[in-house]
Amino acid sequence: LIRSINDPEHPLTLEELNVVEQVRVKVNDAESTVAVEFTPTIPHCSMATLIGLSIKVKLIRSLPERFKLDVRITPGTHASEHAVNKQLADKERVAAALENSHLLEVVNQCLSARS
Amino acid sequence: GVKDGSWTVLQLVEALGSCLENTDPRTRGRGIQLLSQVLLQCYSQLQEKEVLHLVLFYENRLQDHHLVIPSVLQGLQALSMCEVLAPGLTVSVLKAIFQEVHVQSLLQLDRHTVYSIITNFMGTREEELKGLGADFTFGFIQVMDGEKDPRNLLVAFQIVHDLIAKNYALGPFVEELFEVTSCYFPIDFTPPPNDPHGIQREDLILSLRAVLASTPQFAEFLLPLLIEKMDSDLQSAKLDSLRTLTACCAIYGQKELQEFLPSLWSSPLTEVFQTASEKVEAECLAALHALSACLSRSVLSSDSEDLLDSFLSSILQDCRHHLCEPDMKLVWPSAKLLQAAAGASLRAYHCVTHSVLPLLLEQYTKHPQSSQRRTILEMLLGFLELQQKWGHVEEDESTLLSLRASVCSVVFSALTDPSVQLQLVGIRALTVLGSLQGFLSPSDLELVVDHLLRLILHEEDSQSSEAAMEAAGSLAPIYPKVFSGRMVPRLEEELQAEREEESSQDHCSLRQRCLQALAAVSTHTSIVRETVPVLLQHLRKVQKGTDAGSAQDLVSVCQSLHRVALQCQQDAEGCWYYHQAVVPCLLAVAVQAAMQESTQPLLGRALLEEEVLAAMVPVISAATTHLSPELAAQSVSHVVPLFLDGEVSFLPQNSFPCSFQPFEDGECLEAQRRLVALLMAFVCSLPRSVAIPQQERLLRELLALSCSCNCPFTATTAAKCFAGLVNKHPAGQQLDEILQLAVDRMEPGLAEGPRRTQALTLLLWVTKALVLRYHPLSSHLTDKLLGLLSDAELGPAAADGFSLLMAESPDVLHKGCHADVRIMFRQRFFTDNVPKLVQGFHGAGPDVKANYLKGLSHVLNHLPKPVLVTELPTLLSLLLEALSCSDRVVQLSTLSCLQPLLLEAPQIMSLHVDTLVTKFLSLTSSPTMAVRIAALRCAHALTSLPLTVLLPYKARVIRALAKPLDDKKRLVRKEAVAARGEWFLLGSPGR
């Protein structure tokens, strides 16, 4: 699902950039949880939050409501890992980000171009 | 009066005298207007002398009051079309206009009149105008300076283009002329809505481009302008300047370009490196290609430096270092730029490859990761493909030849790489290398074949082994000897080797691959002669074997044979060879199997299974369709007696235990009857000109068989065979008799009895045969079919029959096997029968209504989309009703019919959006998976309707689509995700 999301900075998809990998995606159907860990291209990647947000939005739109989502950065691959994880885990902040039309535009671009 | 000659123009002038000399300019204007109108209608009848007077009069009038001028100009326009205009007058008229009239202060229409006067003169009096010299050009520049109306501009641009193209003297006014036209560049014009003149922006752009690119004299002014506009922020301006540059390069030489080359190069460079738009990139590359082509066209003078060299070296300098970083974004743009420049001429190609190829090869060895290697190899491939453009490798200067060893080793190393992607690129590169004549040395070639063999047989990934087969297929015609000498024997060996140690699964797939590969390389006649015996031998061997999987094996042999047949159809000799080798052999094997069964029940049965026979049908059919009529006649005289009289003498190994009589009665002959399928494949594929011996008898036998046989396979095949023959039967009494006979047998069969289904099958096929050729009886038969729709027992089958009627059948009754198929038979069937279907639907009882809907949706499904769109408004309500029908076949075919319509006719569909949304959403929870998928696809397609119609439903649809996201089936979930994602994007920014 998330493999075809476009990187905001590159003309490639997240899979091609090895940002998301199959081993780092854990799905538990019985308990209805999905955990995704993604690896930013470089430790200081400023787009990490945006990538995380794109993944999260795509999953929200594509998975049944019963699933609980957990999107986080692969431990030890980003400078401000903790802050980004906190942002992504905060439901209200995600919702607020999606109210922002400019952010939504970028996210939608990531999701639409190659679908 | 003037028109029919009873009045002369002079009389008219005299009569109008008082009016023309009136002191009130309005009255004068009306007088002149009348005169001009008269002239416009009858300018062809004027005498030379009259014209002279009129011209003088009009020239005089030009100085008159401004109210009068428009009419005066009209008069002059009429006179300019006169053929008898005296020499010298042209010049004086134009001079008068240039002097007396300030054109740009006139109305649009009158300006247009001036332009058409000039155009008329340019068309007829070229010599005189040229005599005016540069004055004419100057006058015209003054006339058009400041023109704003697009209609006039089109004419004016045409005039300028003619000025340049016909070598009018431009004199010192080149720059002025350029200024007066180039000020419109780049054109920014949006036609007003409901514009009655229909001038498009594109028209203006094209005509201006024609002007600007018409002469090298503009170069020094135009190029700076283009360079400036290329850096513009407007995409349209960029595109337009790049296209103009491309057009200019077609006529410029290096003299014009020299000065501006560095800046001409730098802007495409930055564009290609930065742009996100594919259009701009493509135009940049095209412009670069044109530039480089233009530079390489010009002849070198010995003293000047070679511009091409310096141009290319600057490109190389800018791009080279990017090629060394296969992970970065700029690799591909650089490679594309270089390829565009190199593709322009042989000289440019040599120049570029001389430096790039060694670099790429070196980089390949430097980067060990297969993804990087893949990128590098793909670039290399791009350059190799360019080489193909010039055909053979030239011995003396080609850099490629000197690098042969390293190129080959790189490609071969790619082939042995574990990464499938790299292998695929390697295979493509190999194909290109092979197609370069004389590039590969014989030893290399053997290596190539070995590599391909290894990939075909032992590579685990099916993708690359398929690609290898394809490569083998395209290389085989170029090097037939190597392939037939080296590859075919190896494949044969593999095929025959019985390997006990391996598990049968592996062995089976290996055999499959061998068979496919044998078929794939059979692209040259000489190879076909090697492979066909191998395949046939294998067929016999498998047929004798007794293991359970042999049916599957037989089918794959037949598929391979079919592929070979398709490949050698075009070549008459190969086709005849194939026909002679394969058809008797297949028949013999089949006949033998059918006979054996009567004595030993189990042995050899595999060959008679339906799927095997069905696989043999296309083989025989493909072997027959392309035969020339004489050869086909020769072969038909063997095959038909075989079936009618058991004449087996022409078959190889023709010693059979009992006689072959497929049409005789008898319990034990069931197996023999099945072989009618082979007969069908043969006789139904013959060209129409071939006469079939004993046709009447054959038809009767087939008819009897189709009505009386209990086995559905045999009955259906017999019916198909009968239909195929009837379709080609020449019209006349004989045909009518046969058809009457068929109808007589069908009717009691349909009415009652145990064989109603067989009768229906026969009815369907005969109807199809007749509908295809517009036979008068077809309407009678379709009516009968329509009647059957209300039958409780046969109704559903009859409804399905409509899809059979409309669809293309794979084995008989299509164009490929020479059937008589009229164009538009579907449309005709539609207009004839759909009203009846609709009527029947309304009159039918509730339990059979579904049959009508099913029939209707089958018909619609096969109708060409343009026809359907025009008929849509009347049918849509019925289709929507069909969606609420509970039969899932009806739902499915209606949905698949609606889906393309949603994409193609959104306007009509949007009227019914409410119903559509409701129906689709309720169908997404249908118990059938296929219906759910189709409904979700339709919901996806809904997003192509106009946004304003959809937005009210957005929230509802998104909520409803959440449910199928949790569907049990993966395919359903996939469609749901796609549809829901698209609905989310509706109306949100960033789409």
mmCIF file of C-alpha atoms in Angstrom, chain B residues 265-273 281 284-286 288-289 292 312 315 318-319 322-323 330-343 352 383 386:
data_model
loop_
_atom_site.group_PDB
_atom_site.id
_atom_site.type_symbol
_atom_site.label_atom_id
_atom_site.label_comp_id
_atom_site.label_asym_id
_atom_site.label_seq_id
_atom_site.Cartn_x
_atom_site.Cartn_y
_atom_site.Cartn_z
ATOM 1 C CA TRP B 265 22.941 25.412 -24.424
ATOM 2 C CA SER B 266 22.755 26.594 -20.876
ATOM 3 C CA SER B 267 19.026 27.132 -20.663
ATOM 4 C CA PRO B 268 17.972 23.662 -21.829
ATOM 5 C CA LEU B 269 20.537 22.291 -19.418
ATOM 6 C CA THR B 270 19.027 23.984 -16.393
ATOM 7 C CA GLU B 271 15.532 23.185 -17.614
ATOM 8 C CA VAL B 272 16.185 19.494 -17.992
ATOM 9 C CA PHE B 273 17.946 19.310 -14.674
ATOM 10 C CA GLU B 281 11.885 18.210 -20.875
ATOM 11 C CA CYS B 284 14.347 20.752 -24.496
ATOM 12 C CA LEU B 285 15.658 17.461 -25.763
ATOM 13 C CA ALA B 286 14.082 18.028 -29.151
ATOM 14 C CA LEU B 288 19.019 20.095 -28.433
ATOM 15 C CA HIS B 289 18.654 17.371 -31.002
ATOM 16 C CA SER B 292 23.154 19.364 -32.869
ATOM 17 C CA LEU B 312 29.439 18.777 -27.876
ATOM 18 C CA ILE B 315 27.698 19.396 -23.257
ATOM 19 C CA ASP B 318 28.459 19.625 -18.089
ATOM 20 C CA CYS B 319 27.084 16.113 -18.103
ATOM 21 C CA HIS B 322 26.769 13.322 -13.358
ATOM 22 C CA LEU B 323 27.098 10.034 -15.132
ATOM 23 C CA LEU B 330 20.821 14.094 -12.328
ATOM 24 C CA VAL B 331 22.047 10.899 -13.954
ATOM 25 C CA TRP B 332 19.079 10.378 -16.154
ATOM 26 C CA PRO B 333 18.674 13.948 -17.342
ATOM 27 C CA SER B 334 22.349 14.007 -18.274
ATOM 28 C CA ALA B 335 22.096 10.752 -20.130
ATOM 29 C CA LYS B 336 19.031 11.958 -21.964
ATOM 30 C CA LEU B 337 20.715 15.189 -22.978
ATOM 31 C CA LEU B 338 23.724 13.341 -24.297
ATOM 32 C CA GLN B 339 21.568 10.875 -26.149
ATOM 33 C CA ALA B 340 19.542 13.655 -27.705
ATOM 34 C CA ALA B 341 22.691 15.341 -28.924
ATOM 35 C CA ALA B 342 24.225 12.096 -30.100
ATOM 36 C CA GLY B 343 21.104 11.031 -31.948
ATOM 37 C CA VAL B 352 29.779 11.679 -27.858
ATOM 38 C CA PHE B 383 23.534 4.733 -26.631
ATOM 39 C CA LEU B 386 21.148 5.014 -31.130
#
